[in-house]
PDB file of C-alpha atoms in Angstrom:
ATOM      1  CA  ASN A   1     -17.275  11.236  24.659  1.00  0.00           C
ATOM      2  CA  ALA A   2     -16.859   7.730  25.188  1.00  0.00           C
ATOM      3  CA  GLY A   3     -13.665   6.460  22.996  1.00  0.00           C
ATOM      4  CA  VAL A   4     -13.593   3.224  20.831  1.00  0.00           C
ATOM      5  CA  MET A   5     -15.193   0.459  22.627  1.00  0.00           C
ATOM      6  CA  GLN A   6     -14.658  -3.510  21.749  1.00  0.00           C
ATOM      7  CA  ASN A   7     -16.420  -6.321  22.740  1.00  0.00           C
ATOM      8  CA  PRO A   8     -15.384  -9.223  24.123  1.00  0.00           C
ATOM      9  CA  ARG A   9     -11.881  -8.089  25.318  1.00  0.00           C
ATOM     10  CA  HIS A  10     -11.409 -11.552  25.289  1.00  0.00           C
ATOM     11  CA  LEU A  11     -13.190 -14.261  23.956  1.00  0.00           C
ATOM     12  CA  VAL A  12     -12.350 -18.526  23.692  1.00  0.00           C
ATOM     13  CA  ARG A  13     -13.319 -20.205  20.283  1.00  0.00           C
ATOM     14  CA  ARG A  14     -12.809 -23.843  19.688  1.00  0.00           C
ATOM     15  CA  ARG A  15     -11.189 -24.642  15.814  1.00  0.00           C
ATOM     16  CA  GLY A  16     -13.997 -24.841  14.233  1.00  0.00           C
ATOM     17  CA  GLN A  17     -16.466 -22.358  15.608  1.00  0.00           C
ATOM     18  CA  GLU A  18     -17.500 -18.583  14.771  1.00  0.00           C
ATOM     19  CA  ALA A  19     -15.646 -15.104  15.809  1.00  0.00           C
ATOM     20  CA  ARG A  20     -17.958 -12.229  16.489  1.00  0.00           C
ATOM     21  CA  LEU A  21     -15.696  -9.605  16.923  1.00  0.00           C
ATOM     22  CA  ARG A  22     -17.728  -5.352  17.807  1.00  0.00           C
ATOM     23  CA  CYS A  23     -15.934  -2.657  17.781  1.00  0.00           C
ATOM     24  CA  SER A  24     -17.913   0.833  18.235  1.00  0.00           C
ATOM     25  CA  PRO A  25     -17.094   4.300  16.855  1.00  0.00           C
ATOM     26  CA  MET A  26     -16.081   7.026  18.498  1.00  0.00           C
ATOM     27  CA  LYS A  27     -19.376   9.309  18.627  1.00  0.00           C
ATOM     28  CA  GLY A  28     -19.326  11.447  14.718  1.00  0.00           C
ATOM     29  CA  HIS A  29     -16.922   8.633  13.739  1.00  0.00           C
ATOM     30  CA  SER A  30     -18.347   7.225  10.738  1.00  0.00           C
ATOM     31  CA  HIS A  31     -14.701   4.850   9.685  1.00  0.00           C
ATOM     32  CA  VAL A  32     -12.750   2.355  10.842  1.00  0.00           C
ATOM     33  CA  TYR A  33     -10.183   0.289  10.623  1.00  0.00           C
ATOM     34  CA  TRP A  34      -9.623  -3.226  12.145  1.00  0.00           C
ATOM     35  CA  TYR A  35      -5.980  -4.767  12.541  1.00  0.00           C
ATOM     36  CA  ARG A  36      -4.259  -7.545  13.384  1.00  0.00           C
ATOM     37  CA  GLN A  37      -1.175  -7.846  15.352  1.00  0.00           C
ATOM     38  CA  LEU A  38       1.241 -11.077  16.320  1.00  0.00           C
ATOM     39  CA  PRO A  39       3.694 -10.810  18.493  1.00  0.00           C
ATOM     40  CA  GLU A  40       6.274 -11.019  15.727  1.00  0.00           C
ATOM     41  CA  GLU A  41       4.498  -9.475  12.923  1.00  0.00           C
ATOM     42  CA  GLY A  42       3.611  -6.123  14.528  1.00  0.00           C
ATOM     43  CA  LEU A  43       0.022  -3.844  13.475  1.00  0.00           C
ATOM     44  CA  LYS A  44      -1.342  -5.954  10.308  1.00  0.00           C
ATOM     45  CA  PHE A  45      -3.654  -3.890   8.255  1.00  0.00           C
ATOM     46  CA  MET A  46      -7.119  -5.835   7.615  1.00  0.00           C
ATOM     47  CA  VAL A  47      -9.989  -3.393   6.315  1.00  0.00           C
ATOM     48  CA  TYR A  48     -10.895   0.274   6.154  1.00  0.00           C
ATOM     49  CA  LEU A  49     -14.854   0.496   6.238  1.00  0.00           C
ATOM     50  CA  GLN A  50     -17.567   3.172   6.267  1.00  0.00           C
ATOM     51  CA  LYS A  51     -21.398   2.820   7.039  1.00  0.00           C
ATOM     52  CA  GLU A  52     -22.573   0.504   4.841  1.00  0.00           C
ATOM     53  CA  ASN A  53     -18.797   0.582   2.406  1.00  0.00           C
ATOM     54  CA  ILE A  54     -15.407  -1.544   2.505  1.00  0.00           C
ATOM     55  CA  ILE A  55     -13.386   1.523   1.029  1.00  0.00           C
ATOM     56  CA  ASP A  56      -9.697  -1.039   1.306  1.00  0.00           C
ATOM     57  CA  GLU A  57      -9.717  -4.393   2.408  1.00  0.00           C
ATOM     58  CA  SER A  58      -6.204  -5.708   1.002  1.00  0.00           C
ATOM     59  CA  GLY A  59      -5.517  -6.517   4.669  1.00  0.00           C
ATOM     60  CA  MET A  60      -7.570  -9.159   4.620  1.00  0.00           C
ATOM     61  CA  PRO A  61      -7.735 -13.084   4.173  1.00  0.00           C
ATOM     62  CA  LYS A  62      -9.435 -14.147   1.274  1.00  0.00           C
ATOM     63  CA  GLU A  63     -11.426 -16.651   3.282  1.00  0.00           C
ATOM     64  CA  ARG A  64     -13.114 -17.030   6.560  1.00  0.00           C
ATOM     65  CA  PHE A  65     -12.677 -13.531   7.097  1.00  0.00           C
ATOM     66  CA  SER A  66     -15.117 -10.896   6.393  1.00  0.00           C
ATOM     67  CA  ALA A  67     -16.503  -7.064   7.604  1.00  0.00           C
ATOM     68  CA  GLU A  68     -18.664  -5.402   7.603  1.00  0.00           C
ATOM     69  CA  PHE A  69     -20.318  -1.806   9.092  1.00  0.00           C
ATOM     70  CA  PRO A  70     -23.818  -1.607   8.791  1.00  0.00           C
ATOM     71  CA  LYS A  71     -25.984   1.796   8.916  1.00  0.00           C
ATOM     72  CA  GLU A  72     -27.172   1.196  12.782  1.00  0.00           C
ATOM     73  CA  GLY A  73     -25.162  -0.317  15.398  1.00  0.00           C
ATOM     74  CA  PRO A  74     -20.635  -1.536  15.581  1.00  0.00           C
ATOM     75  CA  SER A  75     -18.567  -2.592  13.356  1.00  0.00           C
ATOM     76  CA  ILE A  76     -18.366  -6.661  12.738  1.00  0.00           C
ATOM     77  CA  LEU A  77     -15.436  -8.348  11.908  1.00  0.00           C
ATOM     78  CA  ARG A  78     -16.197 -11.973  12.022  1.00  0.00           C
ATOM     79  CA  ILE A  79     -14.553 -14.916  11.054  1.00  0.00           C
ATOM     80  CA  GLN A  80     -15.674 -17.986  10.033  1.00  0.00           C
ATOM     81  CA  GLN A  81     -14.180 -22.037  11.563  1.00  0.00           C
ATOM     82  CA  VAL A  82     -11.835 -20.286  13.550  1.00  0.00           C
ATOM     83  CA  VAL A  83      -7.494 -22.255  13.328  1.00  0.00           C
ATOM     84  CA  ARG A  84      -4.594 -21.865  16.221  1.00  0.00           C
ATOM     85  CA  GLY A  85      -3.309 -18.936  14.068  1.00  0.00           C
ATOM     86  CA  ASP A  86      -6.176 -16.512  14.284  1.00  0.00           C
ATOM     87  CA  SER A  87      -5.291 -16.188  17.840  1.00  0.00           C
ATOM     88  CA  ALA A  88      -4.758 -13.326  18.564  1.00  0.00           C
ATOM     89  CA  ALA A  89      -5.046  -9.793  19.044  1.00  0.00           C
ATOM     90  CA  TYR A  90      -7.398  -7.570  16.991  1.00  0.00           C
ATOM     91  CA  PHE A  91      -7.834  -3.941  17.403  1.00  0.00           C
ATOM     92  CA  CYS A  92     -10.297  -1.361  16.140  1.00  0.00           C
ATOM     93  CA  ALA A  93      -9.470   2.385  15.004  1.00  0.00           C
ATOM     94  CA  SER A  94     -11.857   5.159  13.939  1.00  0.00           C
ATOM     95  CA  SER A  95     -11.692   8.132  12.636  1.00  0.00           C
ATOM     96  CA  PRO A  96     -13.984  10.964  11.432  1.00  0.00           C
ATOM     97  CA  GLN A  97     -14.737  11.214   7.092  1.00  0.00           C
ATOM     98  CA  GLY A  98     -13.100  13.005   5.789  1.00  0.00           C
ATOM     99  CA  GLN A  99     -10.033  13.897   7.524  1.00  0.00           C
ATOM    100  CA  GLU A 100      -7.856  11.906   6.426  1.00  0.00           C
ATOM    101  CA  ASN A 101      -5.121  14.300   8.216  1.00  0.00           C
ATOM    102  CA  THR A 102      -7.042  13.652  11.501  1.00  0.00           C
ATOM    103  CA  GLU A 103      -5.430  10.886  13.804  1.00  0.00           C
ATOM    104  CA  ALA A 104      -7.448   7.659  14.403  1.00  0.00           C
ATOM    105  CA  PHE A 105      -8.307   6.343  18.254  1.00  0.00           C
ATOM    106  CA  PHE A 106      -7.601   2.926  18.981  1.00  0.00           C
ATOM    107  CA  GLY A 107      -9.892   0.478  21.236  1.00  0.00           C
ATOM    108  CA  GLN A 108      -8.233  -1.912  23.817  1.00  0.00           C
ATOM    109  CA  GLY A 109      -8.508  -4.411  21.056  1.00  0.00           C
ATOM    110  CA  THR A 110      -9.744  -8.071  21.658  1.00  0.00           C
ATOM    111  CA  ARG A 111      -7.465 -11.357  22.350  1.00  0.00           C
ATOM    112  CA  LEU A 112      -9.111 -13.930  20.734  1.00  0.00           C
ATOM    113  CA  THR A 113      -7.422 -17.272  21.747  1.00  0.00           C
ATOM    114  CA  VAL A 114      -8.780 -20.391  18.998  1.00  0.00           C
ATOM    115  CA  VAL A 115      -8.168 -23.533  21.600  1.00  0.00           C
TER     116      VAL A 115
ATOM    117  CA  ALA B   1       0.669   1.367  -2.350  1.00  0.00           C
ATOM    118  CA  GLN B   2       1.857   3.228   1.002  1.00  0.00           C
ATOM    119  CA  SER B   3       4.486   1.287   3.606  1.00  0.00           C
ATOM    120  CA  VAL B   4       6.392   1.746   6.909  1.00  0.00           C
ATOM    121  CA  ALA B   5       9.637   0.169   8.174  1.00  0.00           C
ATOM    122  CA  GLN B   6      11.310   0.436  11.223  1.00  0.00           C
ATOM    123  CA  PRO B   7      14.530  -0.831  11.070  1.00  0.00           C
ATOM    124  CA  GLU B   8      14.600  -1.498  14.529  1.00  0.00           C
ATOM    125  CA  ASP B   9      12.959  -4.244  16.360  1.00  0.00           C
ATOM    126  CA  GLN B  10      14.493  -3.420  20.040  1.00  0.00           C
ATOM    127  CA  VAL B  11      15.976   0.339  21.084  1.00  0.00           C
ATOM    128  CA  ASN B  12      17.958   0.203  24.597  1.00  0.00           C
ATOM    129  CA  VAL B  13      19.027   3.554  26.086  1.00  0.00           C
ATOM    130  CA  ALA B  14      19.950   4.509  30.264  1.00  0.00           C
ATOM    131  CA  GLU B  15      17.394   6.694  31.488  1.00  0.00           C
ATOM    132  CA  GLY B  16      18.244  10.226  30.962  1.00  0.00           C
ATOM    133  CA  ASN B  17      19.934  10.219  27.937  1.00  0.00           C
ATOM    134  CA  PRO B  18      18.604  11.078  23.854  1.00  0.00           C
ATOM    135  CA  LEU B  19      16.414   8.032  22.289  1.00  0.00           C
ATOM    136  CA  THR B  20      15.878   7.968  18.870  1.00  0.00           C
ATOM    137  CA  VAL B  21      13.274   5.312  17.619  1.00  0.00           C
ATOM    138  CA  LYS B  22      13.883   4.882  13.367  1.00  0.00           C
ATOM    139  CA  CYS B  23      10.633   5.566  10.546  1.00  0.00           C
ATOM    140  CA  THR B  24      10.579   5.174   7.293  1.00  0.00           C
ATOM    141  CA  TYR B  25       8.230   5.319   4.268  1.00  0.00           C
ATOM    142  CA  SER B  26       6.916   5.423   0.425  1.00  0.00           C
ATOM    143  CA  VAL B  27       3.683   6.653  -0.164  1.00  0.00           C
ATOM    144  CA  SER B  28       2.972   8.089  -4.270  1.00  0.00           C
ATOM    145  CA  GLY B  29       1.040  11.127  -2.776  1.00  0.00           C
ATOM    146  CA  ASN B  30       2.102  13.355   0.199  1.00  0.00           C
ATOM    147  CA  PRO B  31       2.730  11.963   3.750  1.00  0.00           C
ATOM    148  CA  TYR B  32       0.763  11.622   6.249  1.00  0.00           C
ATOM    149  CA  LEU B  33       3.034  10.541   9.275  1.00  0.00           C
ATOM    150  CA  PHE B  34       1.461   9.391  13.306  1.00  0.00           C
ATOM    151  CA  TRP B  35       3.522   8.022  15.760  1.00  0.00           C
ATOM    152  CA  TYR B  36       1.917   5.645  18.341  1.00  0.00           C
ATOM    153  CA  VAL B  37       2.490   4.217  21.248  1.00  0.00           C
ATOM    154  CA  GLN B  38       1.613   1.243  23.151  1.00  0.00           C
ATOM    155  CA  TYR B  39       1.348  -0.040  26.911  1.00  0.00           C
ATOM    156  CA  PRO B  40       1.143  -3.927  27.234  1.00  0.00           C
ATOM    157  CA  ASN B  41      -1.748  -4.194  26.979  1.00  0.00           C
ATOM    158  CA  ARG B  42      -3.720  -2.433  25.893  1.00  0.00           C
ATOM    159  CA  GLY B  43      -4.411  -0.016  22.699  1.00  0.00           C
ATOM    160  CA  LEU B  44      -2.563   2.173  20.760  1.00  0.00           C
ATOM    161  CA  GLN B  45      -2.382   5.803  22.523  1.00  0.00           C
ATOM    162  CA  PHE B  46      -2.319   8.863  19.524  1.00  0.00           C
ATOM    163  CA  LEU B  47       1.626  10.563  20.069  1.00  0.00           C
ATOM    164  CA  LEU B  48       1.951  12.887  17.340  1.00  0.00           C
ATOM    165  CA  LYS B  49       1.573  13.773  13.754  1.00  0.00           C
ATOM    166  CA  TYR B  50       3.128  15.474  10.632  1.00  0.00           C
ATOM    167  CA  ILE B  51       0.419  16.413   8.736  1.00  0.00           C
ATOM    168  CA  THR B  52       2.668  19.908   6.810  1.00  0.00           C
ATOM    169  CA  GLY B  53       4.733  23.238   7.913  1.00  0.00           C
ATOM    170  CA  ASP B  54       7.353  22.493  10.281  1.00  0.00           C
ATOM    171  CA  ASN B  55       9.417  19.769   9.996  1.00  0.00           C
ATOM    172  CA  LEU B  56      10.077  19.133  13.347  1.00  0.00           C
ATOM    173  CA  VAL B  57       6.428  18.712  15.457  1.00  0.00           C
ATOM    174  CA  LYS B  58       5.832  18.355  19.475  1.00  0.00           C
ATOM    175  CA  GLY B  59       3.709  15.271  20.603  1.00  0.00           C
ATOM    176  CA  SER B  60       3.449  14.034  24.458  1.00  0.00           C
ATOM    177  CA  TYR B  61       5.786  13.677  26.836  1.00  0.00           C
ATOM    178  CA  GLY B  62       7.881  15.396  25.691  1.00  0.00           C
ATOM    179  CA  PHE B  63       7.965  13.380  22.214  1.00  0.00           C
ATOM    180  CA  GLU B  64       9.334  14.792  18.959  1.00  0.00           C
ATOM    181  CA  ALA B  65       9.729  14.372  15.569  1.00  0.00           C
ATOM    182  CA  GLU B  66      10.918  15.520  12.711  1.00  0.00           C
ATOM    183  CA  PHE B  67      10.135  14.940   9.049  1.00  0.00           C
ATOM    184  CA  ASN B  68      12.434  14.618   6.302  1.00  0.00           C
ATOM    185  CA  LYS B  69      11.641  14.641   2.791  1.00  0.00           C
ATOM    186  CA  SER B  70      14.357  14.225   1.322  1.00  0.00           C
ATOM    187  CA  GLN B  71      15.027  10.825   3.649  1.00  0.00           C
ATOM    188  CA  THR B  72      11.475   9.932   3.460  1.00  0.00           C
ATOM    189  CA  SER B  73      11.940   9.180   6.847  1.00  0.00           C
ATOM    190  CA  PHE B  74      10.287  10.538  10.404  1.00  0.00           C
ATOM    191  CA  HIS B  75      12.299   9.546  13.598  1.00  0.00           C
ATOM    192  CA  LEU B  76      10.754   9.762  17.069  1.00  0.00           C
ATOM    193  CA  LYS B  77      12.928  11.496  19.553  1.00  0.00           C
ATOM    194  CA  LYS B  78      12.918  12.624  23.021  1.00  0.00           C
ATOM    195  CA  PRO B  79      15.702  14.787  24.583  1.00  0.00           C
ATOM    196  CA  SER B  80      15.887  12.573  27.606  1.00  0.00           C
ATOM    197  CA  ALA B  81      14.148   9.636  28.690  1.00  0.00           C
ATOM    198  CA  LEU B  82      12.171   7.616  31.064  1.00  0.00           C
ATOM    199  CA  VAL B  83      12.074   4.167  32.084  1.00  0.00           C
ATOM    200  CA  SER B  84       8.523   4.872  32.131  1.00  0.00           C
ATOM    201  CA  ASP B  85       8.950   5.522  28.373  1.00  0.00           C
ATOM    202  CA  SER B  86       9.598   1.866  28.345  1.00  0.00           C
ATOM    203  CA  ALA B  87       7.084   0.291  25.600  1.00  0.00           C
ATOM    204  CA  LEU B  88       6.399  -0.624  21.710  1.00  0.00           C
ATOM    205  CA  TYR B  89       6.041   2.063  19.657  1.00  0.00           C
ATOM    206  CA  PHE B  90       4.086   1.720  16.036  1.00  0.00           C
ATOM    207  CA  CYS B  91       4.832   4.610  12.896  1.00  0.00           C
ATOM    208  CA  ALA B  92       1.842   5.233  10.410  1.00  0.00           C
ATOM    209  CA  VAL B  93       2.211   6.971   7.381  1.00  0.00           C
ATOM    210  CA  ARG B  94      -1.718   7.803   4.905  1.00  0.00           C
ATOM    211  CA  ASP B  95      -0.910   8.752   1.332  1.00  0.00           C
ATOM    212  CA  ASP B  96      -2.890  12.636   1.133  1.00  0.00           C
ATOM    213  CA  GLN B  97      -5.105  10.612  -0.929  1.00  0.00           C
ATOM    214  CA  ALA B  98      -8.541  10.331   0.246  1.00  0.00           C
ATOM    215  CA  GLY B  99      -8.931   6.625   0.413  1.00  0.00           C
ATOM    216  CA  THR B 100      -6.289   5.364   1.596  1.00  0.00           C
ATOM    217  CA  ALA B 101      -5.704   3.297   4.832  1.00  0.00           C
ATOM    218  CA  LEU B 102      -3.571   4.505   7.453  1.00  0.00           C
ATOM    219  CA  ILE B 103      -0.804   1.526   7.338  1.00  0.00           C
ATOM    220  CA  PHE B 104       1.828   0.749  10.451  1.00  0.00           C
ATOM    221  CA  GLY B 105       4.902  -0.147  10.780  1.00  0.00           C
ATOM    222  CA  LYS B 106       6.361  -3.381  12.541  1.00  0.00           C
ATOM    223  CA  GLY B 107       6.468  -1.375  15.349  1.00  0.00           C
ATOM    224  CA  THR B 108      10.004  -0.841  17.731  1.00  0.00           C
ATOM    225  CA  THR B 109      10.136  -1.462  21.267  1.00  0.00           C
ATOM    226  CA  LEU B 110      11.927   0.369  23.558  1.00  0.00           C
ATOM    227  CA  SER B 111      13.602  -0.185  26.841  1.00  0.00           C
ATOM    228  CA  VAL B 112      15.116   2.700  28.692  1.00  0.00           C
ATOM    229  CA  SER B 113      16.590   1.796  31.598  1.00  0.00           C
ATOM    230  CA  SER B 114      17.829   3.101  34.898  1.00  0.00           C
TER     231      SER B 114
END
C-alpha cells in the first residue's frame, strides 16, 4: 500500500507563472488536506477536501489559490501568477472518510521556489 | 474554531535526560489530539494520538503524551532523550465533530546534545 504521493518534489517557477501541485492519497482514503510550511510560520492549514467537494477552505488565500479533488485522479493545488512569497514547502495529507479519530498520513511535500 | 499552541520554539536537553514538549489546545467539542515529528526535508511522521480512554498514551520511539482535560494540554514526553530524537515536533488537534480540519501548532524544535 503506497503512501501519500506528491509530485513534483521540487518545482521552480518564474514570477507570474502557474504552479500545479499534485497529491495522490493513500489507497482507500477519500479525504485530503493541504498545508503550507514556512520556516517562521510552522505548518499552516490551507484546505480540506473530499472527493468532488471542498469541506473547509478557510486557510486558502482569497486570490490565486485553488484546490480540487476530482472523482478520478489526484488532488491538485493550483497557484496562479506566483510571487516570491509563495515559495514554501506544500504538504498533502490523507485520511479515511468518516474517521475523525484517525491520524492523517503525509506525503514528502513539494518544495516550490519562485524566482 | 479549534487551535493549538506550542509555547516553545525550541527545547534543548542533554542525551539521557527526560524531555517534555508542551502543547495546549482549544476546541468546541471533544478533542482528538496528535503528535507528529518531522526530520529535515521530509514529510511528517505520526507519533501518537489521544482519542479517549487513558490519559497517558504511548507511541513510537519511546514517546508518550499525557492528556489533561482541565489544563487543555497534551504534552509530549520521553524518559530518556536520544541525539537521534532531534527534530521538529508538531502537535495537532481535531474537534470530534465531523468535517473539521486537522489543525497544527507552529512546531517545536527539539535539540538533544551528546
